[in-house]
PDB file of C-alpha atoms in Angstrom:
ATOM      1  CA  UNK X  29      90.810  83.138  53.569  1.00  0.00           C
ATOM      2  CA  UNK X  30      93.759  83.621  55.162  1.00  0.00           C
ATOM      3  CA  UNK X  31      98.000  84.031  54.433  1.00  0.00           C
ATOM      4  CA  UNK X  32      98.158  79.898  55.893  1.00  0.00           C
ATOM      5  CA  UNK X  33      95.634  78.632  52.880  1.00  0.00           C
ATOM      6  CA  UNK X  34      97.792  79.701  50.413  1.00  0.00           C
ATOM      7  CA  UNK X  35     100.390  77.683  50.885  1.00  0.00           C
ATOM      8  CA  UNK X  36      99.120  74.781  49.541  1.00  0.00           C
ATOM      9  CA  UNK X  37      99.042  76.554  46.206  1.00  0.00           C
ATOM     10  CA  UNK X  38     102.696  77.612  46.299  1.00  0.00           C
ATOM     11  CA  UNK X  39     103.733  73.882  47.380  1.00  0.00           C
ATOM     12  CA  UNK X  40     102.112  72.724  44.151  1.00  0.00           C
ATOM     13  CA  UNK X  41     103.783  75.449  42.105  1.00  0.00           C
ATOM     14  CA  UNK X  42     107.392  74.976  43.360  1.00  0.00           C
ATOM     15  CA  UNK X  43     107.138  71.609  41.962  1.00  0.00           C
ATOM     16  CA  UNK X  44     106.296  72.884  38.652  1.00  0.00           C
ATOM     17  CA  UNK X  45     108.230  75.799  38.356  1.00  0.00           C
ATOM     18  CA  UNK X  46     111.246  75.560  41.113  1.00  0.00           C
ATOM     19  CA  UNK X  47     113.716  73.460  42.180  1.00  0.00           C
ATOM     20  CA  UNK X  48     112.565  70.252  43.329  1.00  0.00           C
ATOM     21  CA  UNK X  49     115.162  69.968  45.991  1.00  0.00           C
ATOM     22  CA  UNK X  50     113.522  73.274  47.435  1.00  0.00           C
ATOM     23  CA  UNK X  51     111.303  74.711  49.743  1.00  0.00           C
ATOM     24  CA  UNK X  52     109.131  77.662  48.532  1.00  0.00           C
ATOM     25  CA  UNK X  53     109.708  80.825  50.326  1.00  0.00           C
ATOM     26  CA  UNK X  54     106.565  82.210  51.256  1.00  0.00           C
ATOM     27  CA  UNK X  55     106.064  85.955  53.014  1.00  0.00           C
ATOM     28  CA  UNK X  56     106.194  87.600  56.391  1.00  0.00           C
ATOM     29  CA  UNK X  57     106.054  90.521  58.358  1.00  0.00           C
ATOM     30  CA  UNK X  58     102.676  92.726  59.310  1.00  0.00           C
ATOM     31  CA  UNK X  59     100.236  91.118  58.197  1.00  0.00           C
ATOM     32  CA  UNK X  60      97.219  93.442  60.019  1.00  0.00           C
ATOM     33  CA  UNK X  61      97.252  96.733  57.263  1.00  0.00           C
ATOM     34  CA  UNK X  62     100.536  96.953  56.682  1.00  0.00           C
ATOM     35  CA  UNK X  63     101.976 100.577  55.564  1.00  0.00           C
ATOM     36  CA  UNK X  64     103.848  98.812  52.773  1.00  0.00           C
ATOM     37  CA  UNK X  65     104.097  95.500  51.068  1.00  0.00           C
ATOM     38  CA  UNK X  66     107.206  95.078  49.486  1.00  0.00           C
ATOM     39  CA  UNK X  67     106.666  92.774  46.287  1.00  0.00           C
ATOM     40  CA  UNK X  68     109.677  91.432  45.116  1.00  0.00           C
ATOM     41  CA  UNK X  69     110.863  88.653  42.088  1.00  0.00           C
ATOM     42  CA  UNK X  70     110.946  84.936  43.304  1.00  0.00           C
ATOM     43  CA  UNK X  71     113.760  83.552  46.257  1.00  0.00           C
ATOM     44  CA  UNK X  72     116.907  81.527  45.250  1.00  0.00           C
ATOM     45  CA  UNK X  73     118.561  78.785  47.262  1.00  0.00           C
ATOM     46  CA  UNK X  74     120.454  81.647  48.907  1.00  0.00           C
ATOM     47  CA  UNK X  75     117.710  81.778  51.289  1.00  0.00           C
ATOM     48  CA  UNK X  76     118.689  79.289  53.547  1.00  0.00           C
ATOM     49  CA  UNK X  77     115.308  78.414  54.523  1.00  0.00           C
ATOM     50  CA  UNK X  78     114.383  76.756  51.558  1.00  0.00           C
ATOM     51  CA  UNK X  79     116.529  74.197  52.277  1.00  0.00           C
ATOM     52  CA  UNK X  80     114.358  70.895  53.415  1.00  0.00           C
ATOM     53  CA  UNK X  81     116.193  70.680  56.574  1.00  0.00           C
ATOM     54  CA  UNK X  82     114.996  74.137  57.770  1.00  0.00           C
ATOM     55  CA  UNK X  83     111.858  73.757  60.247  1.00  0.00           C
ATOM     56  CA  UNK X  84     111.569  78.014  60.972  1.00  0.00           C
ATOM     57  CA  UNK X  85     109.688  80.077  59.228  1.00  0.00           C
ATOM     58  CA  UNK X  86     109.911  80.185  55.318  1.00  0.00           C
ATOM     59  CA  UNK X  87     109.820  83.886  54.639  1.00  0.00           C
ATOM     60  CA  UNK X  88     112.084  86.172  52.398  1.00  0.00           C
ATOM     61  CA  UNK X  89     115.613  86.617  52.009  1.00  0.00           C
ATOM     62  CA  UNK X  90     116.724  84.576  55.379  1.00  0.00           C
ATOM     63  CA  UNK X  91     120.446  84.249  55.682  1.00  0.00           C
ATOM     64  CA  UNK X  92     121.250  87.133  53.419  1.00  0.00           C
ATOM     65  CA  UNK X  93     122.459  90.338  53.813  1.00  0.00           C
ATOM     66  CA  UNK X  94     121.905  92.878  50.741  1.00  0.00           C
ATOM     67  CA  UNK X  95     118.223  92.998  51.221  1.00  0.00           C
ATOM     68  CA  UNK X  96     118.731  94.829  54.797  1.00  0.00           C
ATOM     69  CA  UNK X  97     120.868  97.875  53.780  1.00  0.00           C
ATOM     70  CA  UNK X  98     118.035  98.968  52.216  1.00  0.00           C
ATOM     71  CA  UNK X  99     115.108  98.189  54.781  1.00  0.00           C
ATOM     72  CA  UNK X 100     117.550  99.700  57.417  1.00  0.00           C
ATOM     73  CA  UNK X 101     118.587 102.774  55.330  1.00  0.00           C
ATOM     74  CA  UNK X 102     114.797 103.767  55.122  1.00  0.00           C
ATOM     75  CA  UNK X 103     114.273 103.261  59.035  1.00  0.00           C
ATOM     76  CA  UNK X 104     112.239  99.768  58.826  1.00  0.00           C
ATOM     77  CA  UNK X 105     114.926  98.118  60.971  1.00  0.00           C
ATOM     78  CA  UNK X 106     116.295  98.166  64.469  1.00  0.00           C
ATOM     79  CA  UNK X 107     119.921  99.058  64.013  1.00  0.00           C
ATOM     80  CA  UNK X 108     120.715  96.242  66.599  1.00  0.00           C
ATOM     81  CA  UNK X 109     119.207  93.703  64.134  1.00  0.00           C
ATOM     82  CA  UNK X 110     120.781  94.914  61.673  1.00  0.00           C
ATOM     83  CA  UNK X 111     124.678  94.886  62.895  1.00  0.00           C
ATOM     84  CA  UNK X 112     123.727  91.432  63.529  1.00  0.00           C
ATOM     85  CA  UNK X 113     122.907  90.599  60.020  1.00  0.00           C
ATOM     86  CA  UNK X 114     125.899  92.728  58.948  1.00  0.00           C
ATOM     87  CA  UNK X 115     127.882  90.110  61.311  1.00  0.00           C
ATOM     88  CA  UNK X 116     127.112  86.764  60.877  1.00  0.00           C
ATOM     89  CA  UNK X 117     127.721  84.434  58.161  1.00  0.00           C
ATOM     90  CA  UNK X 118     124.469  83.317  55.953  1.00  0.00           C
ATOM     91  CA  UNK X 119     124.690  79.512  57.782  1.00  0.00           C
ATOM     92  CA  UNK X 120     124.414  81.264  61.317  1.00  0.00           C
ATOM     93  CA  UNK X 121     120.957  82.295  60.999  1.00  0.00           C
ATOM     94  CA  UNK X 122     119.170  80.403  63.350  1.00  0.00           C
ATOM     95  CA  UNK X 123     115.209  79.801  63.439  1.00  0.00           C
ATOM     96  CA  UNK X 124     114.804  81.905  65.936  1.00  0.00           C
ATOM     97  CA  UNK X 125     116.718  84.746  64.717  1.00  0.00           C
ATOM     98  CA  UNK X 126     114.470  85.016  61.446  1.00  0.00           C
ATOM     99  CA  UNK X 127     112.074  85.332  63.811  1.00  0.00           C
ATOM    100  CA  UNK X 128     113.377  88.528  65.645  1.00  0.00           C
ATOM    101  CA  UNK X 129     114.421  89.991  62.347  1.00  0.00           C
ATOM    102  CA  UNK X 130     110.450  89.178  61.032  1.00  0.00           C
ATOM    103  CA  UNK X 131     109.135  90.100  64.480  1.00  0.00           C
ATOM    104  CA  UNK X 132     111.392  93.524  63.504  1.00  0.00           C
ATOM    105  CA  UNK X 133     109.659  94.028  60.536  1.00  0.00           C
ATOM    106  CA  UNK X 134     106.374  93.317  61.682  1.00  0.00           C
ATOM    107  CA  UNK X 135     106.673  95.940  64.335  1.00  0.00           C
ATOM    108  CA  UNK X 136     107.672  98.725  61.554  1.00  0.00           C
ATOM    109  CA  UNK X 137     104.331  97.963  59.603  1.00  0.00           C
ATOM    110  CA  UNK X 138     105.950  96.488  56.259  1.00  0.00           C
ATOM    111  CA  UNK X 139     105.268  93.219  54.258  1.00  0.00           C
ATOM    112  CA  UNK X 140     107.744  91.257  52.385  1.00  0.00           C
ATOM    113  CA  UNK X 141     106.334  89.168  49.958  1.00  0.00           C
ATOM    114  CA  UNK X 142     107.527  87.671  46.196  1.00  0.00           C
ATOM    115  CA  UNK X 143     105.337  87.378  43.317  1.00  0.00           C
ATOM    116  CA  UNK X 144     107.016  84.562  42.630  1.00  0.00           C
ATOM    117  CA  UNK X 145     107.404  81.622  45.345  1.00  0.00           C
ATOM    118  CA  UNK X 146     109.131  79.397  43.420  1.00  0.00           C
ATOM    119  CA  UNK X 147     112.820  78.977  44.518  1.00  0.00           C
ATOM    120  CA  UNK X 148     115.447  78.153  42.119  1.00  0.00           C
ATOM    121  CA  UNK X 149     118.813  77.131  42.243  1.00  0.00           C
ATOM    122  CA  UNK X 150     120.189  80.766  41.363  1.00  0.00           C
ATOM    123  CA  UNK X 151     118.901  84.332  40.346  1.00  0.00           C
ATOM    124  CA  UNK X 152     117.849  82.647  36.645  1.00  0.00           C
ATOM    125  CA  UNK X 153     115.372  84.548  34.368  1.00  0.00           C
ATOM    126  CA  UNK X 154     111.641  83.320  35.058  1.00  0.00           C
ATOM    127  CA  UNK X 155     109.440  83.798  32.188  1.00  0.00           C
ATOM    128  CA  UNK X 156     106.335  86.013  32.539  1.00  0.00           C
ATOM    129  CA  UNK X 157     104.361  82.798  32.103  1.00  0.00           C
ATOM    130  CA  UNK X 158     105.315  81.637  35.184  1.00  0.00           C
ATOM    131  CA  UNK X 159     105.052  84.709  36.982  1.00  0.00           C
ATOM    132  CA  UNK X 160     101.470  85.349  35.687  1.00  0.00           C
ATOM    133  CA  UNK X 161     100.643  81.820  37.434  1.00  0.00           C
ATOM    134  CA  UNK X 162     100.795  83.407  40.580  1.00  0.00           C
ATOM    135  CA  UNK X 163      99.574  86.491  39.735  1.00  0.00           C
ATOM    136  CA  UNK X 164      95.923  85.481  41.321  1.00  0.00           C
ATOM    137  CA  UNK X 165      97.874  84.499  44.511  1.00  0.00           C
ATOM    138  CA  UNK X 166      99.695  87.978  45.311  1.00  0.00           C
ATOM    139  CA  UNK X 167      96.455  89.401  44.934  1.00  0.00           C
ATOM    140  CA  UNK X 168      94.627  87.104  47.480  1.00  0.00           C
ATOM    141  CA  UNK X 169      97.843  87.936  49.575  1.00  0.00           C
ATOM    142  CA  UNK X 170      97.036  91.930  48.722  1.00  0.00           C
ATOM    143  CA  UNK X 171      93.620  91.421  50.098  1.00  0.00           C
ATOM    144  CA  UNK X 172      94.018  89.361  53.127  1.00  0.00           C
ATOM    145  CA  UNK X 173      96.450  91.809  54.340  1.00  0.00           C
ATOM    146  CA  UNK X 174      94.710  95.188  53.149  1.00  0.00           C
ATOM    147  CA  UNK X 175      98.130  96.927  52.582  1.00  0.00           C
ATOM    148  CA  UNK X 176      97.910 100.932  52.696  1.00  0.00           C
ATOM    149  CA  UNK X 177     100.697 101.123  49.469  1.00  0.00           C
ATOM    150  CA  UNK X 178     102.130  97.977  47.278  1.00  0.00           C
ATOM    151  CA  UNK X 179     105.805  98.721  46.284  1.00  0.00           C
ATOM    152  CA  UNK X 180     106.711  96.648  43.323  1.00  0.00           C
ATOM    153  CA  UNK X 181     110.556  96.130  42.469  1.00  0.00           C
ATOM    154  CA  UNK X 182     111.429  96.068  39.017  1.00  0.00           C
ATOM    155  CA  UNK X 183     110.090  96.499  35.515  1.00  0.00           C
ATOM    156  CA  UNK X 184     109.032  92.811  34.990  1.00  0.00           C
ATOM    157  CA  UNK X 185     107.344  92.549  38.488  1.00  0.00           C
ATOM    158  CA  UNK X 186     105.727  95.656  37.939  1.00  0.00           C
ATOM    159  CA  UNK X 187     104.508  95.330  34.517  1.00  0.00           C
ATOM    160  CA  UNK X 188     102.554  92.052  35.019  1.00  0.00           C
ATOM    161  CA  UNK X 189     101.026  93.338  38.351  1.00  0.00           C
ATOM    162  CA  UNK X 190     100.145  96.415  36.992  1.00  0.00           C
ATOM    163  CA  UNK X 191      99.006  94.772  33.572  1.00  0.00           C
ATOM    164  CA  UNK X 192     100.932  97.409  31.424  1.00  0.00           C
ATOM    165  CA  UNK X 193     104.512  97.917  29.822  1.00  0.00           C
ATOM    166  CA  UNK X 194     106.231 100.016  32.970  1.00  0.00           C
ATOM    167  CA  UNK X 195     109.364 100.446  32.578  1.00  0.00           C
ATOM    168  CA  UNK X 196     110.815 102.494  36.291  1.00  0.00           C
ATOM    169  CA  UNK X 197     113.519 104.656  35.027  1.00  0.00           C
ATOM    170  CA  UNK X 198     110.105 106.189  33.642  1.00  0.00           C
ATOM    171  CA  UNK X 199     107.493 106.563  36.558  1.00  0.00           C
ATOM    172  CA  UNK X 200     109.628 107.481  39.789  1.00  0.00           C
ATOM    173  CA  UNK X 201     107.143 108.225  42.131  1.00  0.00           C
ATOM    174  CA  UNK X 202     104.466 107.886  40.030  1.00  0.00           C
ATOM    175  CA  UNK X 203     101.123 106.592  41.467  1.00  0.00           C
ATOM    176  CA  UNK X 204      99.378 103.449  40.200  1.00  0.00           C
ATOM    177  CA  UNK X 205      96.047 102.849  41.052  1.00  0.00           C
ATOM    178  CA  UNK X 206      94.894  99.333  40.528  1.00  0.00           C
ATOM    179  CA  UNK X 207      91.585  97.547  41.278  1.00  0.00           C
ATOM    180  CA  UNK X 208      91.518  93.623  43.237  1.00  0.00           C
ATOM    181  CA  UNK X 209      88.218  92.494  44.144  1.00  0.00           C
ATOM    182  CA  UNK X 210      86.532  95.899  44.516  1.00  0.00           C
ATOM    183  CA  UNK X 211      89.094  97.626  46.220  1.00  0.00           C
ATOM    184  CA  UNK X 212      91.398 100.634  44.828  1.00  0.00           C
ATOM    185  CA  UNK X 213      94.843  99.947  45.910  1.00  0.00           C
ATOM    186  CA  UNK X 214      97.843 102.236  45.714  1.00  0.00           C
ATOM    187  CA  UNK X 215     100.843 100.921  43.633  1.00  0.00           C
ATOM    188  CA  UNK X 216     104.274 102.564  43.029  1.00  0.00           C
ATOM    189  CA  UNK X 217     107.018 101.150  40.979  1.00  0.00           C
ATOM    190  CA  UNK X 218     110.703 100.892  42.206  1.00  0.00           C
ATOM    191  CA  UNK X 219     114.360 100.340  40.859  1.00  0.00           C
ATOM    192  CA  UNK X 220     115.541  96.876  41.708  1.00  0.00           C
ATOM    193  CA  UNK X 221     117.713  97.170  44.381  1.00  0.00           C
ATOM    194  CA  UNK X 222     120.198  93.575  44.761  1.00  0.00           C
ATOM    195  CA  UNK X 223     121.750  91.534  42.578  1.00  0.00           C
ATOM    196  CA  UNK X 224     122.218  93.098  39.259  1.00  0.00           C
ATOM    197  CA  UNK X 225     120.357  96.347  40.437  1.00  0.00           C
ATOM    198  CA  UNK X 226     122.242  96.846  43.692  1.00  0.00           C
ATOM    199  CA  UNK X 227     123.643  99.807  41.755  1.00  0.00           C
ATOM    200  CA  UNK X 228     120.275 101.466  41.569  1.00  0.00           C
ATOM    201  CA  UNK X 229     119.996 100.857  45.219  1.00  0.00           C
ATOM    202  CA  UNK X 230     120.328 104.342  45.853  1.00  0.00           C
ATOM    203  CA  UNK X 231     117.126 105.245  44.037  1.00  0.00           C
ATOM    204  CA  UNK X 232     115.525 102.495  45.467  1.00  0.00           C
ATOM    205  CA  UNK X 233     116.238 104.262  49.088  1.00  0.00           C
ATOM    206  CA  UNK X 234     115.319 107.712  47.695  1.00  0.00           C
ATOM    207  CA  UNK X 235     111.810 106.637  45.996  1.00  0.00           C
ATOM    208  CA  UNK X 236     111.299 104.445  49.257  1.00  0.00           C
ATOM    209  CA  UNK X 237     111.913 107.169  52.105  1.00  0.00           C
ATOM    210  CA  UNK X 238     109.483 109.368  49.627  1.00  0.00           C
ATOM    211  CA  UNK X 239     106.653 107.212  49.860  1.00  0.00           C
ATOM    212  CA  UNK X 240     106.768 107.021  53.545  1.00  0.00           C
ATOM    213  CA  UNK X 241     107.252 110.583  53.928  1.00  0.00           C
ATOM    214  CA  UNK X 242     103.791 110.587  52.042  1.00  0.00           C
ATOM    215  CA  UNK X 243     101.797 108.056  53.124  1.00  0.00           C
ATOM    216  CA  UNK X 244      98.172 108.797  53.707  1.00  0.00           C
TER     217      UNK X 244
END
């Protein structure tokens, strides 16, 4: 099995669950035993590769800016890349800039993935219904890549991974331990940090720049 197969899947569940004028948004980064994979809620038309018209890659938060203060405050990003993102306007990514900024990531050993791939319109609740529909899929995505930790952003994310009420305030730092297929895997549950949470992104950095400091 491999990252590629799984597409198919996520086409078939962005026409249930996402806007039908819209791509899915898929994953990228290292995907050869990562240090982290970053698991995040579901993309929004924000991303500017979901739009039809958009032949790069389809992988997380392309054309938006937020996302980066926070890889680049925990030294997963080349500051050059960065500025650049700081700089130009969401509609002036190009294809092949997503790929330098993914060919960044890659190179600092991190995954970016969403439990959800369904795109919608705007940042709009998604039942944990939906969510638990791709639940199989992350884990697939957990095994092909053999990730050393799985960060998991947010209560609702983390609770239906994890199978139990978390709630984050709670477990900062706190190690999950969770079995896929055989394998132990090492989970840790973070603030939200964009959107409605970007004033928690300060934890988010703190818990973040902890877990590297630790990694095995």
């Amino acid at each position: 099995m491999k990252l590629e197969d799984l597409k198919v899947k996520y086409d078939e569940l962005q026409q249930k669950y996402g806007a039908k004028d819209l791509d899915s948004i898929y994953n990228g980064g290292c995907e050869n035993n990562p240090d982290i994979c970053f698991v995040f809620m579901n993309p929004t038309g924000r991303n500017i590769a979901s739009d039809k018209n958009w032949k790069g890659r389809k992988s997380p938060w392309i054309g938006t800016k937020n996302i980066w203060d926070l890889f680049y405050e925990v030294g997963l990003m080349d500051e050059k890349i960065y500025f650049k993102i700081k700089e130009i306007k969401p509609n002036e990514w190009t294809e092949d800039f997503a790929d330098k900024v993914y060919k960044d990531v890659e190179n600092h050993r991190y995954f970016i993935t969403n439990l959800g791939k369904c795109t919608q319109i705007d940042a709009r609740i998604i039942p944990d219904n939906v969510y638990k529909e791709y639940l199989d899929l992350l884990k697939q995505e957990i095994e092909i890549i053999n990730p050393k930790v799985i960060v998991l952003f947010g209560n609702q994310v983390s609770s239906i991974v994890l199978n139990e009420k978390v709630s984050v305030s709670q477990c900062r730092k706190k190690l999950f331990k969770k079995d896929i297929n055989g394998k132990e895997y090492n989970f840790y549950s973070i603030f939200y940090p964009v959107g409605n949470g970007r004033f928690n992104i300060d934890k988010s950095i703190e818990d973040i720049k902890w877990i590297l400091k630790n990694l095995e």
